[in-house]
PDB file of C-alpha atoms in Angstrom:
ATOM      1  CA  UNK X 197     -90.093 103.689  28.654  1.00 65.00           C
ATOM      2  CA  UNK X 198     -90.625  99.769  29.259  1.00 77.00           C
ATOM      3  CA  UNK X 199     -92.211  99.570  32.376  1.00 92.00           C
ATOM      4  CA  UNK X 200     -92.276  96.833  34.136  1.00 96.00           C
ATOM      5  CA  UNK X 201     -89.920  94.176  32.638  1.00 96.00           C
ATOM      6  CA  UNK X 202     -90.028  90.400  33.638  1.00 96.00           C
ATOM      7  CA  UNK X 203     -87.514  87.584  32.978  1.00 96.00           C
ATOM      8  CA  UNK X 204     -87.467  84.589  32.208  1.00 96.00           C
ATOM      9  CA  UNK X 205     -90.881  84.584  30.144  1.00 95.00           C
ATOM     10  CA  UNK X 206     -90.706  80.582  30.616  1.00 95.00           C
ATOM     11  CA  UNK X 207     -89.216  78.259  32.916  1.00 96.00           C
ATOM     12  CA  UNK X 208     -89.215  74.735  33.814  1.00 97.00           C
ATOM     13  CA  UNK X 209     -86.908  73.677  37.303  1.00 96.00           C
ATOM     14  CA  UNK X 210     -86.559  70.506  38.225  1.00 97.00           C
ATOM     15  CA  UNK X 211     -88.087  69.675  42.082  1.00 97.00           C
ATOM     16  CA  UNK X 212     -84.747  71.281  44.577  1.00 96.00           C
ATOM     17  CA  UNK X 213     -83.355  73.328  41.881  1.00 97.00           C
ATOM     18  CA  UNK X 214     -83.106  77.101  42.500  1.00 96.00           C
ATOM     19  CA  UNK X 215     -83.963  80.040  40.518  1.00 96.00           C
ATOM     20  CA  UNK X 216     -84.278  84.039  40.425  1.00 97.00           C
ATOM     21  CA  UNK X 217     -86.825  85.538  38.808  1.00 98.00           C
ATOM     22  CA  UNK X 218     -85.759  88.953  37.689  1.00 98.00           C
ATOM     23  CA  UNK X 219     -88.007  92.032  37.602  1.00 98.00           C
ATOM     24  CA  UNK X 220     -87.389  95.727  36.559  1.00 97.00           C
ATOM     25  CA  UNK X 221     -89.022  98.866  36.315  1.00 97.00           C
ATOM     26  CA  UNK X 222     -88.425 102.322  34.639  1.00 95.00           C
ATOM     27  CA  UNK X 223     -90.529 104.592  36.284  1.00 94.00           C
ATOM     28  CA  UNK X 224     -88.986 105.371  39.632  1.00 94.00           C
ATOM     29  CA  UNK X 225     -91.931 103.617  41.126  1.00 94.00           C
ATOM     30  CA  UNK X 226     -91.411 103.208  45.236  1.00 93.00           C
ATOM     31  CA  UNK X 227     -93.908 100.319  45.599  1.00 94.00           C
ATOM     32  CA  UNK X 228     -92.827  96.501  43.988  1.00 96.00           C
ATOM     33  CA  UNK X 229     -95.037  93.418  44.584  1.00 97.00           C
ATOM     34  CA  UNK X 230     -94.440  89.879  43.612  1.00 97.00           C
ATOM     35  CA  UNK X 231     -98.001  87.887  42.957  1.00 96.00           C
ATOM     36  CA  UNK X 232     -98.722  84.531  42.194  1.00 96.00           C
ATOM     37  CA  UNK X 233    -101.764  83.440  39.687  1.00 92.00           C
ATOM     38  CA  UNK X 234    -103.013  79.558  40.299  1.00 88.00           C
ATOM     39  CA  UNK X 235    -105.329  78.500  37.841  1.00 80.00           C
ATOM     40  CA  UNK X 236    -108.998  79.415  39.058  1.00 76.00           C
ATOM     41  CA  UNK X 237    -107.916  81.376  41.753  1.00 80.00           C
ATOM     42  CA  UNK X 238    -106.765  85.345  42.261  1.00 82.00           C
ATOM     43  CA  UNK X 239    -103.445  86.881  42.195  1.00 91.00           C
ATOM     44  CA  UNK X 240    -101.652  86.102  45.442  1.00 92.00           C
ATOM     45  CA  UNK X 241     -98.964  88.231  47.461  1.00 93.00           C
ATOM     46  CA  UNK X 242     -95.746  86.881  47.708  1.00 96.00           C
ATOM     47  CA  UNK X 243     -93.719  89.472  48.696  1.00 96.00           C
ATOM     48  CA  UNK X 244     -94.206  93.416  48.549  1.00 95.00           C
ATOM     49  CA  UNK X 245     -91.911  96.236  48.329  1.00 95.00           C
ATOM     50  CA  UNK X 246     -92.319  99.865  50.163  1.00 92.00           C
ATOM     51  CA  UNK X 247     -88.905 100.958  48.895  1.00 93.00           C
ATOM     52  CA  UNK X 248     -85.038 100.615  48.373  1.00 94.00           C
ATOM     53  CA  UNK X 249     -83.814  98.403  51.045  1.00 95.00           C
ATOM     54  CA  UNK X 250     -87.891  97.835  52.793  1.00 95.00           C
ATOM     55  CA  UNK X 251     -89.344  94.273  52.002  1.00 96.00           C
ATOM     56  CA  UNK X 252     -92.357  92.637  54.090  1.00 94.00           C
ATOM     57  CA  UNK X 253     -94.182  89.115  53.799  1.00 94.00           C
ATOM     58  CA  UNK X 254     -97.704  88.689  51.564  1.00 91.00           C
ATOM     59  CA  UNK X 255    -100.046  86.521  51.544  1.00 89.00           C
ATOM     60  CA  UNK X 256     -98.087  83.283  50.990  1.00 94.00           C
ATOM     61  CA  UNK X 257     -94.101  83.628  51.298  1.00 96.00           C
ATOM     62  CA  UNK X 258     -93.333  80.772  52.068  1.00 96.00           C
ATOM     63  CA  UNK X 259     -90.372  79.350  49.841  1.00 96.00           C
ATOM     64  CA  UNK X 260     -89.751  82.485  48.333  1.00 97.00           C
ATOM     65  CA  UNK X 261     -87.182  85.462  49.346  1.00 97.00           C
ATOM     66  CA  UNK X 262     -87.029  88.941  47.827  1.00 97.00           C
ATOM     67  CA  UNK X 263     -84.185  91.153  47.717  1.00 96.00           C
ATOM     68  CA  UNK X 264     -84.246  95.101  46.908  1.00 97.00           C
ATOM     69  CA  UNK X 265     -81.182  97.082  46.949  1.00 97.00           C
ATOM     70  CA  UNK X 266     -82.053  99.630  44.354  1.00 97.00           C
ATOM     71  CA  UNK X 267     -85.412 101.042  43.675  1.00 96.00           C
ATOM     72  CA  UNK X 268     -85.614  99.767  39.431  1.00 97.00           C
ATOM     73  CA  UNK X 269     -84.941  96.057  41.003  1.00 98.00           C
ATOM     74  CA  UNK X 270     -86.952  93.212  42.783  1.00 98.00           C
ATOM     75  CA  UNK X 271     -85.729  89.410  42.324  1.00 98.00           C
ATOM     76  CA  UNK X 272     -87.629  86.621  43.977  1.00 98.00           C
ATOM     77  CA  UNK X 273     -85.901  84.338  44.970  1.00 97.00           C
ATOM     78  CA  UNK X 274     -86.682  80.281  44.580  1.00 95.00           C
ATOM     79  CA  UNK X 275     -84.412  78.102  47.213  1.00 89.00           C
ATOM     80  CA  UNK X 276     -85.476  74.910  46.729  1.00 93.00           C
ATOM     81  CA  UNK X 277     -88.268  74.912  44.036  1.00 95.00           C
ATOM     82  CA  UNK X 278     -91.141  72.212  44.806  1.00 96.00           C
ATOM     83  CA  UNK X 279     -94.299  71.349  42.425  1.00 95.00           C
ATOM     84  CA  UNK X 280     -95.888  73.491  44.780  1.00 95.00           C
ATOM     85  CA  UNK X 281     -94.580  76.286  42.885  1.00 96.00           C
ATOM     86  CA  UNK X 282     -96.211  75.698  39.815  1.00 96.00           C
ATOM     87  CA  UNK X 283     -97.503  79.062  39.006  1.00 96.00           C
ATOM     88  CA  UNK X 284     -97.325  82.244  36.529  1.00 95.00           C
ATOM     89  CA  UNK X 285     -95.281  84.654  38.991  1.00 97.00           C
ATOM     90  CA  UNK X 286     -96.054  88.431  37.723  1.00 96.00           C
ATOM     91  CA  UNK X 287     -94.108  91.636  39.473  1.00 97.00           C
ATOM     92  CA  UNK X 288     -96.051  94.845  40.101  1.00 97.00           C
ATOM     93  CA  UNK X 289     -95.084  98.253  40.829  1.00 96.00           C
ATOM     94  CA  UNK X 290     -96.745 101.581  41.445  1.00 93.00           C
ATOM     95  CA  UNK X 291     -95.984 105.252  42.526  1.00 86.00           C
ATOM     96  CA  UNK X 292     -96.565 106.416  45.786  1.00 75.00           C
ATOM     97  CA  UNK X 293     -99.875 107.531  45.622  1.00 76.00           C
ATOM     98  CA  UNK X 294    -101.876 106.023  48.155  1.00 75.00           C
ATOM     99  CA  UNK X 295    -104.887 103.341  45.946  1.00 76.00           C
ATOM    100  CA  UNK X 296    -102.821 104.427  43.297  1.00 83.00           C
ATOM    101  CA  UNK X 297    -103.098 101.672  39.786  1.00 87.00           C
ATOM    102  CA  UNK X 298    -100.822  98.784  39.706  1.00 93.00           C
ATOM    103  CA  UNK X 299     -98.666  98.495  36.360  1.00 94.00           C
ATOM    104  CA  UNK X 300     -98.246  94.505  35.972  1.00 96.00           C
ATOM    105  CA  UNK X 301     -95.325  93.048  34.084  1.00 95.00           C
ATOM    106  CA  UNK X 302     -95.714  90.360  31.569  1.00 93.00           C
ATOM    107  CA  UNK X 303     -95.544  87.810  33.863  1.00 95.00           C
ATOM    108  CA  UNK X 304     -92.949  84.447  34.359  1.00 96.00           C
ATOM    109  CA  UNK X 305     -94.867  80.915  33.826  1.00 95.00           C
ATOM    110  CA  UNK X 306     -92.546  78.166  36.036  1.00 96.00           C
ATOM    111  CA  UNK X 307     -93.506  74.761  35.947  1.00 96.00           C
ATOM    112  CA  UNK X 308     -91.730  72.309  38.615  1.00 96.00           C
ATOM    113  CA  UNK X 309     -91.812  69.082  37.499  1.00 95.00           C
TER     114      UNK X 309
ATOM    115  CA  UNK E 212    -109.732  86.620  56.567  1.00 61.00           C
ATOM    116  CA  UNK E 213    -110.684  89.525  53.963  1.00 71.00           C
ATOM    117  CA  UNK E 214    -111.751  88.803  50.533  1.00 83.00           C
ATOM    118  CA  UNK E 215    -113.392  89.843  47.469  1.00 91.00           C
ATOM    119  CA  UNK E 216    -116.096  88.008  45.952  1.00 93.00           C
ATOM    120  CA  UNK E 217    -116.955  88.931  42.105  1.00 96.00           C
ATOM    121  CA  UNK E 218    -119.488  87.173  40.046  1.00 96.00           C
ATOM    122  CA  UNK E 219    -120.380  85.572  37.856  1.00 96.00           C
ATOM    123  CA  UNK E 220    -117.461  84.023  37.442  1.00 94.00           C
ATOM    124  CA  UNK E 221    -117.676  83.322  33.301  1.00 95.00           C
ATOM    125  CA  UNK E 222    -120.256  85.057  30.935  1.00 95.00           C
ATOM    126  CA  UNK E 223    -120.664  84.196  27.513  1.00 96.00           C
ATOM    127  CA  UNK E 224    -122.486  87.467  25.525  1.00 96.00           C
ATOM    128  CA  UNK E 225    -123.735  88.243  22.302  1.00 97.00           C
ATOM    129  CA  UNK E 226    -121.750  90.980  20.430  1.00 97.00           C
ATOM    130  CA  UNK E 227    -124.101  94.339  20.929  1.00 97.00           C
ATOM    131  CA  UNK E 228    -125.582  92.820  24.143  1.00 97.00           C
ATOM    132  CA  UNK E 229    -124.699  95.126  27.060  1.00 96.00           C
ATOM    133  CA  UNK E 230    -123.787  93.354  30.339  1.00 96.00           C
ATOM    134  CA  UNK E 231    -122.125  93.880  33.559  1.00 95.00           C
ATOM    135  CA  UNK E 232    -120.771  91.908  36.436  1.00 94.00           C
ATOM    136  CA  UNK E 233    -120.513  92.534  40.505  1.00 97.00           C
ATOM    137  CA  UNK E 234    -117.530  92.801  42.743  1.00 97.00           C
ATOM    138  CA  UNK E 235    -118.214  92.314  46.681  1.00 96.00           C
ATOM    139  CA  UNK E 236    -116.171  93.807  49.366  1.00 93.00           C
ATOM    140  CA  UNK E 237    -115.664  94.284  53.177  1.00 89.00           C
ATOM    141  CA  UNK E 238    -117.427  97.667  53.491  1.00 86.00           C
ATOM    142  CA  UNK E 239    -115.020  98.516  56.587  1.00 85.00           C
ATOM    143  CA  UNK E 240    -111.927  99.960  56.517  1.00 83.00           C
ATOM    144  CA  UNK E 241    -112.029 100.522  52.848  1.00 88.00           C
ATOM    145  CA  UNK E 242    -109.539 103.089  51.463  1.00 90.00           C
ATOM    146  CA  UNK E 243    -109.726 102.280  47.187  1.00 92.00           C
ATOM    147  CA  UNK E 244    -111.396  99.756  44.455  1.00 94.00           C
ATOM    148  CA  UNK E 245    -109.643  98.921  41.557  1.00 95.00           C
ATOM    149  CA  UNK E 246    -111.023  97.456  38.380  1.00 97.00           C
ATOM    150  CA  UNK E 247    -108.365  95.808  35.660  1.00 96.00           C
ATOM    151  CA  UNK E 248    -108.734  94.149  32.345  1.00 96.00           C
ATOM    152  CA  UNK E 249    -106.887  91.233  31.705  1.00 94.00           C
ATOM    153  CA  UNK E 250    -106.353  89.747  28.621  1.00 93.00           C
ATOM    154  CA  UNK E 251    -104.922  85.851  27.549  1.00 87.00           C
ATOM    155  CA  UNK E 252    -101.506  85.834  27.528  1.00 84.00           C
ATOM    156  CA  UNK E 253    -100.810  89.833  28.434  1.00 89.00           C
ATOM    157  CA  UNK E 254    -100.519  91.468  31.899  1.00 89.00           C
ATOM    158  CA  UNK E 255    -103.220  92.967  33.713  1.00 92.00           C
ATOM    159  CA  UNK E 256    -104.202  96.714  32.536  1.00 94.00           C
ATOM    160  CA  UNK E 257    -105.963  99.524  35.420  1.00 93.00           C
ATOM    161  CA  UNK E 258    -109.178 100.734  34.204  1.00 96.00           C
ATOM    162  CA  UNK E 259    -110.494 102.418  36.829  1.00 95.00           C
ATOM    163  CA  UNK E 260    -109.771 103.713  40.806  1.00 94.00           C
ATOM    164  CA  UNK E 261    -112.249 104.530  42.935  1.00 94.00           C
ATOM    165  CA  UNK E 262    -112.256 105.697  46.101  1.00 92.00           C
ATOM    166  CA  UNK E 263    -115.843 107.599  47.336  1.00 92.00           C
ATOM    167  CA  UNK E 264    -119.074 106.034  47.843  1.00 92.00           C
ATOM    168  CA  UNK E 265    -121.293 107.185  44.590  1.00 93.00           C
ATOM    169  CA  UNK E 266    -118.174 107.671  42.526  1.00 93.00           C
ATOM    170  CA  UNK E 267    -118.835 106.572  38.561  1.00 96.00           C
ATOM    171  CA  UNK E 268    -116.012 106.218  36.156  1.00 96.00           C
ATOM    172  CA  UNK E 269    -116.394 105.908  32.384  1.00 96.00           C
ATOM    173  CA  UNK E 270    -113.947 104.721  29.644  1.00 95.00           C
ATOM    174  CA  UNK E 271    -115.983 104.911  26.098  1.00 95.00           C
ATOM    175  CA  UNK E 272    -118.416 101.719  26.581  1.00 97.00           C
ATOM    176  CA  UNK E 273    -117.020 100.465  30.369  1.00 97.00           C
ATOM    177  CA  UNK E 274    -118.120 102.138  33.302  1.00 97.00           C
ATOM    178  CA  UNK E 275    -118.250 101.653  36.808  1.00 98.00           C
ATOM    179  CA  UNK E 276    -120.358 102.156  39.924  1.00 97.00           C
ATOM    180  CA  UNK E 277    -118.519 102.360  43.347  1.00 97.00           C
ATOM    181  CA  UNK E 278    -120.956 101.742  47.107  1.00 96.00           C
ATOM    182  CA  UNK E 279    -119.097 101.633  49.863  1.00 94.00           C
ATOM    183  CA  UNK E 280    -121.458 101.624  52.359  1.00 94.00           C
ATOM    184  CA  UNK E 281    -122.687  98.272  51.554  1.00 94.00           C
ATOM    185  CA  UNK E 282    -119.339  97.026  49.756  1.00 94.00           C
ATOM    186  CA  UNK E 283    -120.289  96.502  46.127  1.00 96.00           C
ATOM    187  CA  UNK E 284    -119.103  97.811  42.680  1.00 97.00           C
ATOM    188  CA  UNK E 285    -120.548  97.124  39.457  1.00 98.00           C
ATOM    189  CA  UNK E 286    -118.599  96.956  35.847  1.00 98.00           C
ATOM    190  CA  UNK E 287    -120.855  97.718  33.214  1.00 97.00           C
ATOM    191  CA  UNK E 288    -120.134  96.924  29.369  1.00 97.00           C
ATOM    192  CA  UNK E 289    -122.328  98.623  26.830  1.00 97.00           C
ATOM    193  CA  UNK E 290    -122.596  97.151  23.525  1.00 97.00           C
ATOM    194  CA  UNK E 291    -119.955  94.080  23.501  1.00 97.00           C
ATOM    195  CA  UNK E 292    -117.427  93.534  21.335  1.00 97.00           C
ATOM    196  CA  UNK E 293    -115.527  90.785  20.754  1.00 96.00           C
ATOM    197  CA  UNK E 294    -112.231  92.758  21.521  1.00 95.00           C
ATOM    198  CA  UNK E 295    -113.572  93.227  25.206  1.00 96.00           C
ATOM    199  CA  UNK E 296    -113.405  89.328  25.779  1.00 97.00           C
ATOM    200  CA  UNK E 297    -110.824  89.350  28.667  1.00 96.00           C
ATOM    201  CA  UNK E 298    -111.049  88.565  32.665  1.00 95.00           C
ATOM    202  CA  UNK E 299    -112.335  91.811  34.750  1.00 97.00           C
ATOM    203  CA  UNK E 300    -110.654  91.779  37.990  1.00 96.00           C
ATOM    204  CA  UNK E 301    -111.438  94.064  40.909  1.00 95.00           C
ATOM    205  CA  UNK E 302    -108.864  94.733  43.779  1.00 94.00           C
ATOM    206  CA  UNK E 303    -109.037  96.578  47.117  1.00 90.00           C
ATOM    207  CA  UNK E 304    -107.090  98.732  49.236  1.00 88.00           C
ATOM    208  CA  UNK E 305    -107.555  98.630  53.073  1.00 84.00           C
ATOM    209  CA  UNK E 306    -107.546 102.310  54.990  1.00 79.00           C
ATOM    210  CA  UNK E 307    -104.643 100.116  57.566  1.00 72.00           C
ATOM    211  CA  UNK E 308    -102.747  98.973  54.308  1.00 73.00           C
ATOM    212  CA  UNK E 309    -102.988 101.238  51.410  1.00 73.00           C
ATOM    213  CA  UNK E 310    -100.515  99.266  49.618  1.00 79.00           C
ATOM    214  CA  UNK E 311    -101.645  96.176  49.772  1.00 85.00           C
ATOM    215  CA  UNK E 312    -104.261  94.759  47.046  1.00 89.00           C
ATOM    216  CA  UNK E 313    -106.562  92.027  47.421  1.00 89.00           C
ATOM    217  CA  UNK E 314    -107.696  90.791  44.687  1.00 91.00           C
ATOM    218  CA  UNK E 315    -111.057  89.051  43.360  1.00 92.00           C
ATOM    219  CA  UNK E 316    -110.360  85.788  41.119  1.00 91.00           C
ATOM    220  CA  UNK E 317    -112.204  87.961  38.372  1.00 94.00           C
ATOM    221  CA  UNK E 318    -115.303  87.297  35.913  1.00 96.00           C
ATOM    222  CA  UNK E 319    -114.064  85.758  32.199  1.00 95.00           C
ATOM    223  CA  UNK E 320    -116.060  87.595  29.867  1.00 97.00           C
ATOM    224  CA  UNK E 321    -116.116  86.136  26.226  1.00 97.00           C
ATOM    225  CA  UNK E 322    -117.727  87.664  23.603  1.00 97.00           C
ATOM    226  CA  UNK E 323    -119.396  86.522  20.400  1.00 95.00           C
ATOM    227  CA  UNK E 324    -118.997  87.359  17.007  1.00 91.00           C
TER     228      UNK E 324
END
């Protein structure tokens, strides 16, 4: 049982380049969230995940797109990466329990130089 | 705008010294309140969900207090040790959003030897 499985660990993109980051998770969870963490500052919704198929805006989407065609998946999506983006990107899911605990992957740290 | 305030935002503690730290939240529409433990370089782990006014979890030396009414929760560390040095972050769910998080920007906690 892995969890919730992130890749890349590391990434540097040059400023227009485009990227996916990949996340996974083993335990049939419904719910899948993409978060942001700035330096100084709290984890961030991107994107967020109800189930196969059912995606929905966070906090700040913008520049991002998510994808979910099976329920162990969630890419986010990077079109035209900016410094902007500059971040350590961790995925999230969790059962369907309503207030139900968050299981985090190890996060993705991007730098856009 | 909703958002959870937690302080302080770094404490620097003795080993043995017992300490604890505050997380501040909209009192309405509250559905859950989530403590995690994060350490450097790992993912965030759950510690504790609470959902009624009064409640009090305990994990060996970390507990926590939950008050709805007037939107506060406290994180209490008995007897530091230098393996609790991590960030403490506190999350909430909303009673119109039960899966969405918000998230504090967390209290670093470093303990010394």
């Amino acid at each position: 049982n892995a969890g919730v499985t992130q890749t890349p660990k590391f990434r540097i993109l040059k400023i227009g380049q485009s990227m996916t980051l990949q996340c996974t998770q083993d335990m049939n969870h419904n719910y899948m969230y993409w978060y942001r963490q700035d330096p100084g500052m709290g984890l961030k919704l991107i994107y967020y995940s109800v189930g196969a198929g059912i995606t929905d805006k966070g906090e700040v989407p913008n520049g991002y797109n998510v994808s979910r065609s099976t329920t162990e998946d969630f890419p986010l999506r990077l079109e035209l990466a900016a410094p902007s983006q500059t971040s350590v990107y961790f995925c999230a899911s969790r059962a369907g329990t309503d207030g139900g605990e968050q299981y985090f992957g190890p996060g993705t740290r991007l730098t856009v130089t | 705008i909703l958002n959870v305030e937690q302080s302080p935002q770094s404490l620097h503690v003795q080993e043995g010294d017992s300490t604890n730290f505050t997380c501040s939240f909209p009192s309405s529409n509250f559905y859950a309140l989530h403590w995690y433990r994060w350490e450097t370089a790992k993912s965030p782990e759950a510690l504790f969900v609470m959902t009624l006014n009064g409640d009090e979890k305990k994990k060996g030396r970390i507990s926590a207090t939950l008050n709805t009414k007037e939107g506060y929760s406290y994180l209490y560390i008995k007897g530091s040790q230098p393996e609790d040095s991590a960030t403490y972050l506190c999350a909430f769910n909303l009673v119109s959003g039960t899966y969405k998080y918000i998230f504090g920007t967390g209290t670093r906690l470093k303990v010394l030897a």
